[in-house]
XYZ file of C-alpha atoms in Angstrom:
669
model
C 64.432 82.881 119.424
C 62.772 81.147 116.457
C 63.182 82.215 112.865
C 59.610 83.521 112.820
C 60.361 85.801 115.764
C 63.546 87.059 114.103
C 61.654 87.815 110.911
C 58.914 89.600 112.865
C 61.487 91.789 114.607
C 63.212 92.518 111.323
C 59.963 93.535 109.683
C 59.125 95.665 112.710
C 62.560 97.234 112.250
C 61.689 97.974 108.651
C 58.326 99.384 109.762
C 59.815 101.646 112.400
C 63.013 102.627 110.729
C 62.051 104.103 107.371
C 64.345 106.245 105.306
C 65.952 109.232 106.959
C 66.227 112.030 104.469
C 67.339 115.475 105.480
C 65.078 118.012 103.826
C 62.842 120.977 104.381
C 59.301 120.514 105.640
C 56.590 119.638 103.139
C 55.857 117.455 100.158
C 59.377 117.467 98.655
C 60.883 115.729 101.669
C 58.211 113.043 101.703
C 58.647 112.435 97.984
C 62.420 112.105 98.376
C 61.918 109.559 101.169
C 59.470 107.574 99.022
C 61.821 107.521 96.035
C 64.743 106.402 98.205
C 62.607 103.600 99.608
C 61.552 102.474 96.105
C 65.142 102.495 94.823
C 66.452 100.536 97.824
C 63.775 97.844 97.602
C 64.211 97.581 93.806
C 67.921 96.905 94.377
C 67.051 94.462 97.197
C 69.706 96.306 99.155
C 68.730 98.567 102.030
C 72.156 98.258 103.642
C 72.920 101.929 103.075
C 69.612 103.116 104.538
C 69.600 104.192 108.177
C 66.823 102.525 110.178
C 65.518 103.629 113.530
C 65.799 100.888 116.127
C 67.351 98.384 113.739
C 70.812 98.184 112.280
C 70.973 98.320 108.495
C 72.698 94.955 108.170
C 69.963 93.158 110.080
C 67.226 94.890 108.101
C 68.940 93.981 104.851
C 69.282 90.368 105.907
C 65.573 90.104 106.670
C 64.585 91.774 103.410
C 66.665 89.175 101.544
C 64.945 86.412 103.502
C 61.500 87.571 102.357
C 62.497 87.599 98.668
C 65.105 84.817 98.710
C 62.929 82.379 96.748
C 62.822 84.775 93.781
C 66.620 85.152 93.578
C 68.265 86.277 91.273
C 65.267 88.255 89.982
C 64.867 91.815 91.243
C 61.726 93.941 90.995
C 61.155 97.214 89.252
C 59.572 99.504 91.865
C 57.909 102.803 90.963
C 56.257 105.376 93.209
C 52.797 106.736 92.469
C 51.181 110.025 93.486
C 51.903 110.920 97.097
C 49.050 111.976 99.442
C 50.134 114.432 102.196
C 48.232 115.049 105.441
C 50.218 117.304 107.767
C 52.959 115.100 109.250
C 51.959 111.868 107.513
C 51.923 110.816 103.878
C 51.040 107.712 101.892
C 52.464 106.693 98.538
C 51.587 103.735 96.282
C 54.498 101.432 95.305
C 54.039 99.499 92.062
C 56.138 96.333 91.811
C 56.921 94.411 88.627
C 58.730 91.059 88.753
C 59.722 88.933 85.757
C 58.791 85.392 86.817
C 59.651 82.841 84.128
C 57.697 83.788 81.025
C 55.234 85.941 83.018
C 55.136 89.281 84.805
C 53.935 89.637 88.393
C 52.622 93.142 88.998
C 51.065 94.488 92.190
C 50.717 97.714 94.121
C 51.206 98.250 97.856
C 50.995 101.347 99.994
C 53.849 102.829 102.035
C 53.191 105.233 104.897
C 55.574 108.085 105.687
C 55.745 109.922 109.010
C 57.564 113.136 109.826
C 59.838 113.089 112.828
C 61.481 116.429 113.552
C 62.833 117.646 110.244
C 63.102 114.167 108.695
C 60.609 111.805 107.082
C 60.555 108.175 108.264
C 59.030 105.350 106.315
C 56.523 103.422 108.381
C 56.567 99.997 106.871
C 54.582 96.858 107.573
C 55.063 93.520 105.783
C 52.291 94.395 103.338
C 54.573 97.139 102.004
C 56.606 94.343 100.412
C 53.777 92.170 99.115
C 50.027 92.645 99.497
C 48.688 90.995 102.666
C 52.124 89.683 103.674
C 51.908 89.021 107.402
C 54.629 89.280 109.979
C 56.731 86.123 109.981
C 55.941 85.266 106.354
C 58.305 84.944 103.401
C 57.805 84.150 99.748
C 58.194 80.657 98.337
C 58.020 79.253 94.815
C 57.122 75.992 93.136
C 58.192 75.304 89.548
C 57.220 72.600 87.109
C 59.154 71.964 83.887
C 57.431 70.435 80.865
C 58.817 67.379 79.128
C 60.892 68.343 76.105
C 58.981 68.153 72.838
C 59.898 65.572 70.225
C 61.701 66.008 66.926
C 59.718 64.238 64.226
C 60.650 62.962 60.783
C 58.693 62.143 57.639
C 55.231 60.811 58.467
C 55.699 62.094 62.043
C 58.182 59.307 62.796
C 59.729 59.932 66.222
C 63.357 60.841 65.619
C 64.001 62.269 69.094
C 61.712 61.178 71.907
C 62.052 60.194 75.566
C 63.791 56.833 75.767
C 64.602 54.731 78.825
C 68.106 55.094 80.284
C 69.900 54.201 83.497
C 72.231 56.517 85.378
C 75.044 54.328 86.672
C 77.048 55.663 89.583
C 78.163 55.470 93.197
C 75.467 56.253 95.788
C 77.666 57.415 98.655
C 75.200 56.631 101.492
C 75.236 53.009 100.268
C 78.998 52.713 100.578
C 78.773 52.002 104.314
C 82.333 51.073 105.318
C 83.517 50.369 101.766
C 86.409 52.396 100.339
C 84.964 55.088 98.010
C 88.088 55.141 95.835
C 88.107 51.374 95.369
C 84.414 51.290 94.397
C 84.792 54.270 92.061
C 87.775 52.710 90.314
C 86.003 49.374 89.932
C 82.841 50.978 88.516
C 84.812 53.222 86.140
C 86.604 50.182 84.738
C 83.311 48.325 84.321
C 81.581 51.110 82.354
C 84.662 52.381 80.501
C 85.233 55.867 81.940
C 88.478 57.381 83.227
C 89.050 55.776 86.675
C 91.251 58.591 88.032
C 88.845 61.373 87.062
C 85.766 59.521 88.310
C 87.417 58.570 91.598
C 88.245 62.236 92.154
C 84.592 63.167 91.487
C 83.321 60.600 93.981
C 85.753 61.651 96.691
C 84.939 65.347 96.191
C 81.157 64.840 96.389
C 79.213 65.194 99.640
C 78.298 62.211 101.835
C 74.693 62.094 100.529
C 75.577 62.417 96.831
C 74.860 60.069 93.968
C 77.756 60.518 91.533
C 76.922 59.450 87.972
C 79.678 57.661 86.080
C 77.773 57.121 82.837
C 74.252 57.175 81.442
C 73.375 54.087 79.393
C 70.450 53.428 77.103
C 68.260 50.770 78.633
C 67.637 49.219 75.229
C 70.535 46.983 74.291
C 72.808 47.720 77.241
C 75.349 45.004 77.919
C 76.341 46.033 81.456
C 73.879 44.301 83.766
C 72.318 45.348 87.066
C 74.024 42.365 88.710
C 77.459 43.546 87.561
C 76.734 47.011 88.936
C 75.286 45.725 92.204
C 78.415 43.639 92.717
C 80.377 46.822 93.441
C 79.849 48.311 96.933
C 77.824 51.525 96.719
C 77.143 51.216 92.984
C 73.622 51.320 91.582
C 71.670 52.029 88.392
C 68.818 54.535 88.606
C 66.144 54.384 85.914
C 65.453 57.619 84.035
C 64.454 58.799 80.575
C 66.053 61.298 78.209
C 65.150 62.844 74.833
C 67.270 60.714 72.499
C 67.543 59.749 68.829
C 67.153 56.055 67.890
C 70.912 55.498 68.273
C 73.801 57.494 69.701
C 75.050 58.431 66.229
C 71.741 58.863 64.358
C 71.875 62.259 62.557
C 73.806 63.543 65.554
C 75.553 66.432 63.785
C 72.255 67.591 62.309
C 69.941 67.016 65.275
C 72.331 67.959 68.087
C 71.763 66.653 71.611
C 69.654 67.551 74.645
C 70.908 67.261 78.197
C 70.872 69.011 81.555
C 72.039 72.613 81.177
C 75.560 73.325 82.381
C 76.624 76.406 84.330
C 77.782 78.270 81.215
C 74.493 77.667 79.377
C 72.498 78.793 82.403
C 74.562 81.976 82.714
C 74.164 82.824 79.024
C 70.408 82.171 78.990
C 69.442 85.440 80.684
C 67.238 83.673 83.215
C 65.544 81.326 80.716
C 67.423 78.293 82.082
C 67.857 77.116 85.651
C 69.745 74.256 87.258
C 68.129 70.967 86.296
C 66.599 72.242 83.039
C 67.164 70.289 79.835
C 68.533 72.280 76.912
C 69.849 71.641 73.417
C 73.459 71.667 72.299
C 74.322 71.859 68.606
C 72.167 71.275 65.547
C 68.393 71.589 65.565
C 68.219 70.939 69.309
C 70.084 74.179 69.959
C 68.577 76.205 67.107
C 65.012 75.368 68.174
C 65.664 75.036 71.896
C 62.941 77.454 73.030
C 60.321 75.823 70.792
C 61.186 72.331 72.053
C 61.699 73.282 75.692
C 58.483 75.228 76.250
C 58.382 77.212 79.489
C 58.165 76.343 83.162
C 55.077 76.783 85.249
C 55.797 78.767 88.406
C 53.710 79.545 91.484
C 54.647 82.237 94.000
C 53.084 81.940 97.463
C 53.439 83.186 101.019
C 54.523 80.801 103.764
C 55.831 80.956 107.305
C 59.545 81.589 107.582
C 61.897 78.900 108.809
C 59.854 75.847 107.829
C 61.593 72.489 107.894
C 61.517 70.274 104.818
C 58.939 68.055 106.531
C 56.714 71.011 107.417
C 56.977 72.356 103.896
C 55.999 68.967 102.456
C 52.946 68.919 104.732
C 51.934 72.351 103.504
C 51.909 71.148 99.908
C 48.440 69.844 100.745
C 47.266 73.268 101.965
C 48.281 76.155 104.169
C 50.150 78.115 101.521
C 48.613 81.289 100.167
C 49.038 81.557 96.392
C 49.996 85.023 95.167
C 50.871 84.586 91.504
C 50.994 81.813 88.922
C 52.508 81.336 85.449
C 51.071 78.328 83.673
C 53.450 75.762 82.238
C 53.640 75.778 78.434
C 54.521 72.521 76.722
C 56.990 72.807 73.840
C 55.964 72.297 70.237
C 57.337 69.217 68.422
C 59.710 70.088 65.590
C 58.580 68.492 62.350
C 61.240 67.626 59.782
C 61.330 65.900 56.420
C 64.000 63.343 57.400
C 63.139 59.774 56.445
C 64.468 57.628 59.324
C 65.038 54.607 57.081
C 66.992 56.530 54.434
C 68.932 58.416 57.120
C 69.931 55.159 58.808
C 70.788 53.615 55.438
C 73.082 56.519 54.606
C 74.774 56.297 58.004
C 75.254 52.540 57.719
C 76.896 52.982 54.304
C 79.210 55.730 55.575
C 80.097 53.727 58.685
C 82.955 52.030 56.806
C 84.411 55.284 55.361
C 87.419 56.617 57.285
C 87.704 60.229 56.013
C 85.068 62.920 56.499
C 82.108 62.010 54.294
C 78.448 62.688 53.611
C 75.358 61.417 51.826
C 72.487 63.820 51.168
C 69.234 62.668 49.578
C 66.285 64.880 48.728
C 63.017 64.756 46.831
C 63.285 67.177 43.871
C 59.510 67.618 43.489
C 59.094 69.080 46.988
C 62.636 69.933 48.073
C 62.232 67.679 51.125
C 65.607 66.642 52.572
C 65.217 62.904 53.247
C 68.716 62.109 54.519
C 71.650 64.263 55.572
C 74.265 61.921 56.977
C 77.823 62.821 57.951
C 80.174 59.867 58.364
C 82.201 58.984 61.464
C 85.287 60.576 59.888
C 83.557 63.959 60.181
C 84.098 63.744 63.951
C 80.712 65.222 64.826
C 80.820 67.994 62.235
C 77.835 68.469 59.921
C 79.728 67.822 56.682
C 76.450 67.141 54.860
C 75.017 70.640 55.302
C 77.963 72.823 56.296
C 80.962 71.349 54.444
C 82.742 73.711 52.041
C 84.604 71.863 49.303
C 85.708 72.242 45.705
C 83.094 70.265 43.734
C 85.361 69.244 40.865
C 83.671 67.905 37.765
C 80.139 67.659 39.172
C 80.250 71.432 38.502
C 80.232 70.642 34.776
C 76.445 70.504 35.178
C 76.653 74.273 35.773
C 79.140 74.752 32.897
C 76.846 72.847 30.568
C 73.838 74.982 31.454
C 75.847 78.123 30.664
C 76.993 76.590 27.363
C 73.425 75.549 26.459
C 72.327 79.108 27.126
C 74.997 80.237 24.666
C 73.370 78.122 21.947
C 74.989 74.712 22.342
C 73.170 71.368 22.476
C 74.270 67.938 23.761
C 75.087 67.038 20.140
C 77.259 70.137 19.507
C 80.939 69.391 18.810
C 83.666 70.461 21.231
C 87.448 70.005 21.236
C 88.923 67.684 23.874
C 92.765 67.713 23.698
C 94.848 65.586 26.068
C 96.277 68.694 27.747
C 95.627 72.428 27.689
C 97.813 75.292 28.898
C 96.297 78.513 30.261
C 98.625 81.346 31.319
C 101.441 78.865 31.906
C 99.364 76.359 33.900
C 98.766 72.985 32.270
C 95.409 71.277 32.732
C 94.850 67.624 31.868
C 92.131 65.017 32.014
C 91.764 62.503 34.804
C 93.989 59.439 34.795
C 92.567 56.710 32.568
C 90.633 59.095 30.317
C 89.719 57.087 27.142
C 91.709 58.041 24.048
C 88.610 57.342 21.954
C 86.942 60.419 23.486
C 89.790 62.834 22.658
C 89.693 65.278 19.750
C 86.370 66.508 18.325
C 83.572 64.975 20.392
C 79.988 65.874 21.208
C 79.286 67.904 24.340
C 77.393 64.852 25.584
C 80.499 62.659 25.165
C 82.771 65.271 26.779
C 80.338 65.416 29.721
C 79.929 61.632 29.961
C 83.697 61.057 30.174
C 84.291 64.353 32.032
C 86.773 65.943 29.617
C 88.421 68.745 31.596
C 90.097 70.328 28.588
C 86.842 70.582 26.603
C 85.167 72.547 29.356
C 88.216 74.731 29.991
C 88.266 75.412 26.231
C 84.817 76.963 26.674
C 86.198 79.633 29.032
C 86.334 82.278 26.278
C 82.623 81.900 25.491
C 81.384 81.293 29.066
C 82.154 84.194 31.379
C 82.580 83.847 35.134
C 79.395 85.888 35.594
C 77.525 83.405 33.384
C 78.835 80.554 35.555
C 77.570 82.252 38.705
C 74.182 82.904 37.073
C 73.906 79.283 35.893
C 74.728 78.013 39.393
C 72.028 80.127 41.013
C 69.617 79.039 38.250
C 70.086 75.496 39.594
C 69.330 76.511 43.181
C 72.896 76.665 44.533
C 75.037 79.538 45.870
C 71.809 81.209 47.025
C 69.962 81.537 50.311
C 67.537 78.814 51.349
C 64.851 80.470 53.476
C 62.619 77.388 53.566
C 65.353 75.002 54.782
C 65.012 75.914 58.453
C 68.573 74.892 59.330
C 72.037 76.391 59.007
C 73.644 75.284 55.772
C 76.178 76.250 53.129
C 74.637 76.184 49.672
C 77.773 76.913 47.707
C 79.820 79.842 46.488
C 80.616 80.729 42.879
C 82.612 83.947 42.346
C 80.979 86.284 39.846
C 84.335 87.598 38.720
C 87.485 85.627 37.856
C 89.997 85.613 35.015
C 92.916 83.638 33.631
C 93.773 80.423 35.412
C 91.216 81.094 38.155
C 88.409 81.296 35.593
C 89.774 78.172 33.879
C 89.877 76.339 37.235
C 86.252 77.389 37.884
C 85.230 75.570 34.701
C 86.233 72.275 36.339
C 84.837 73.119 39.784
C 88.069 74.231 41.385
C 89.615 77.630 42.113
C 87.280 79.424 44.497
C 84.162 77.440 43.589
C 82.815 75.667 46.692
C 79.851 73.429 47.460
C 78.419 71.391 50.296
C 76.991 67.908 49.730
C 73.533 69.465 50.241
C 74.243 71.994 47.478
C 75.383 69.190 45.167
C 72.124 67.289 45.767
C 70.116 70.465 45.103
C 71.986 71.014 41.809
C 71.214 67.476 40.628
C 67.654 67.701 41.937
C 67.008 70.864 39.934
C 67.870 68.925 36.770
C 65.371 66.212 37.714
C 62.659 68.736 38.601
C 63.171 70.974 35.588
C 63.177 73.973 37.928
C 65.318 75.136 40.881
C 64.843 73.025 44.004
C 64.128 75.019 47.189
C 65.290 72.643 49.935
C 63.162 72.125 53.032
C 64.152 70.305 56.197
C 62.140 71.888 59.037
C 58.398 72.101 58.375
C 57.271 74.182 61.368
C 60.063 76.502 62.508
C 59.199 78.812 65.394
C 58.804 82.423 64.321
C 61.910 83.568 66.181
C 64.109 80.589 65.422
C 63.935 79.869 61.701
C 67.362 80.236 60.142
C 67.930 81.686 56.699
C 69.499 78.417 55.641
C 72.708 80.197 54.675
C 75.924 80.417 56.653
C 77.010 83.949 57.480
C 79.619 85.555 55.293
C 83.130 86.128 56.616
C 85.023 89.343 56.979
C 86.264 90.906 53.775
C 89.165 89.142 52.161
C 88.830 85.796 53.905
C 88.435 82.711 51.805
C 87.709 79.311 53.329
C 90.046 76.512 52.379
C 88.526 74.239 49.799
C 90.158 71.251 51.389
C 89.719 71.802 55.076
C 86.886 70.652 57.298
C 86.179 73.028 60.177
C 86.603 71.407 63.561
C 83.538 69.873 65.167
C 81.376 72.432 66.862
C 82.882 75.417 65.088
C 80.802 77.813 63.042
C 82.255 78.004 59.551
C 82.394 81.231 57.643
C 81.524 81.245 53.982
C 81.252 83.716 51.157
C 77.879 85.410 51.162
C 75.263 83.731 48.962
C 74.111 85.503 45.835
C 71.716 88.370 46.510
C 69.532 87.297 43.605
C 69.074 84.016 41.763
C 69.746 83.744 38.067
C 66.962 83.031 35.606
C 65.510 79.702 36.790
C 66.552 76.662 34.800
C 63.806 75.767 32.324
C 62.301 72.364 31.634
C 63.956 72.306 28.192
C 67.390 73.192 29.595
C 66.993 70.589 32.340
C 66.010 67.954 29.769
C 69.280 68.559 27.896
C 71.245 68.279 31.154
C 69.354 65.108 32.108
C 70.210 63.645 28.700
C 73.918 64.208 29.377
C 73.683 62.883 32.979
C 72.082 59.716 31.605
C 74.994 59.381 29.150
C 77.392 59.245 32.113
C 75.690 55.924 32.967
C 75.060 54.533 29.477
C 78.402 55.403 27.857
C 80.554 57.064 30.524
C 82.416 55.676 33.505
C 79.451 54.979 35.822
C 78.054 52.031 33.895
C 77.721 50.190 37.195
C 74.655 52.377 37.935
C 72.785 50.854 34.982
C 71.987 47.864 37.190
C 70.079 49.962 39.752
C 66.452 48.794 39.542
C 63.593 51.170 38.821
C 63.773 54.502 37.005
C 66.881 55.126 34.869
C 69.740 56.759 36.763
C 71.496 59.921 35.593
C 74.776 60.858 37.261
C 77.904 63.003 37.288
C 81.183 62.287 39.007
C 83.713 64.740 40.351
C 87.298 64.561 41.550
C 88.716 67.776 43.004
C 92.369 68.209 43.887
C 93.289 70.053 47.071
C 96.299 70.725 49.258
C 99.988 70.883 48.375
C 100.885 67.182 48.350
C 102.431 65.668 45.222
C 100.373 64.049 43.869
C 97.611 66.146 45.479
C 94.858 64.648 47.607
C 91.397 64.592 46.087
C 87.764 64.997 47.080
C 85.601 62.266 45.587
C 82.085 63.304 44.505
C 79.149 61.770 42.701
C 75.615 63.087 42.218
C 72.687 61.187 40.772
C 69.010 61.445 39.990
C 66.741 58.399 40.216
C 63.063 59.132 39.682
C 62.000 61.650 42.340
C 65.240 61.222 44.256
C 68.448 63.243 44.033
C 71.539 62.094 45.913
C 75.028 63.467 46.514
C 77.852 61.349 47.933
C 81.086 62.948 49.120
C 84.353 61.591 50.548
C 86.866 64.217 51.658
C 90.054 62.281 50.946
C 89.229 59.790 48.247
C 90.507 58.755 44.859
C 88.264 59.230 41.838
C 84.603 60.050 42.319
C 83.571 57.088 40.164
C 85.622 54.508 42.055
C 85.324 55.842 45.647
C 81.934 57.530 45.964
C 80.283 55.643 43.081
C 79.944 52.267 44.860
C 78.530 54.024 47.954
C 75.928 55.699 45.752
C 75.003 52.411 44.055
C 74.536 50.751 47.428
C 72.307 53.617 48.593
C 70.145 53.775 45.457
C 69.716 50.004 45.310
C 68.654 49.728 48.972
C 66.507 52.883 48.845
C 64.333 51.178 46.203
């Protein structure tokens, strides 16, 4: 008996069997039978329903066959108003299926017939789907759109489809060759684990192509001839949404690849096997916007078709029932400048510890580069790092002091050491003796006198520090950024040694490299910089630009970098910004940042061509080593460019991060 005949018999069984419901005569019994039918079909499980002339298991099997192509979706089935005519009744059944991004709704009619004291459901195939004939089942065709691009400044293509080759063993091509020998040989050629790959090849079916590695076509060094020299091995051309290089802005952009089982399960039906989805960074955050949605057609076809017969019917013979049009994703536009991003990455390529360079345009807030070095191990140090800023925070101190009536020419005391509540603070090693004693605020800032700024603790409260920080655009939310980021944390309340430590950017004061660039950029702009990275975030996917706050009492380590892929917790950003920095206040700060170059310890920046450079260095101690390890910071403004350079385990900001900054500014032009 053919499959079509089996299906016909099963549907006849469904027609004849109906739902047996013990009840009194009349409308109530018919309504109960109708509701039981609707519930059973909605569950796609009629195994517990007794059928006349057909066993429940067989009926259930045939019902699954009709709707198999829609698995795992189930319909919502509701009954309408029942019409009773003596021993027969009819009831409308309204079906609703969620198909991709659309909803397939239709109404059929079920007939009920009284037999003795029970109501049977008389069911023909059209009870399942309008006009469904005996021997027909549902089929589907889906079409996925190409993933949309991620664009940079001037619509430069940061992530676009690029040519690749999937290199692997094509098992039908092995012929009599030993699968293990070929797998081992290919694994050694392309540099993957031979034991693991051999196991994959041996476990795969006889018709499988087992990918060992996917290589970019551009610049690949393993040739087709080398691959073809291994029995069963071949390279299959393909294309994937990729950045210009494997490492280009990887922590920020994320990656896109075929969805794995876990991603499919968590997607709630949005992803299916074979779909491309984003992992990490902007690719994950804006996945729905970039992915678009599949087009799906539902049709009726004869049951039991072979693959060849089905292919023939693609040219006609299928009856379309429902269609959801494919929607192409929307490209994600960002402000990243590909040349500056690559420049930053090239400069950080020689730095072993975790590191970052962030560059932005103060006038617009556009983030031009946000590079995390190889030592960050895939973590987005540039945007998410949480570190003590050290003396770059003296920009914030100085704003608070200016607001208390000081000027760059005001005199401050800079002793060699200073003791607060039993803790001794000192200046950095090599601090010039000529800048000790009574010096101008400008001179104390230029040479980064720790003791002068700690001396100001009695006139600058912790609350004033927090307000000054937010006035410069840090430790606040960044709603226009469009990406997850940490913009700094400055406690509003601290006393004693903790308040003193805050004055030199330690204690519980934390910043990311992005926050440091914003702080410097606000000086250049003469107003707080509101950073922007994503220009067209989807309505449901735009982030606040601030990392979520942790549970009460937790404080992130100032010296630790969260592991790659983890979501860091950070103190909540300030609910409200302080009074915005004014043009006059910013001019005083810019004057002192320029002095760091003209008379301080970053004289090497004087040679940078173009607009005069203003800068501030920072060296922040962390950990319990003796002597302690240090974070090396430097921030600078250069025309309409603000840059922060950070090295997690460096020496002094001037000697470690300074040369990296000079190289960046000089090449950036």
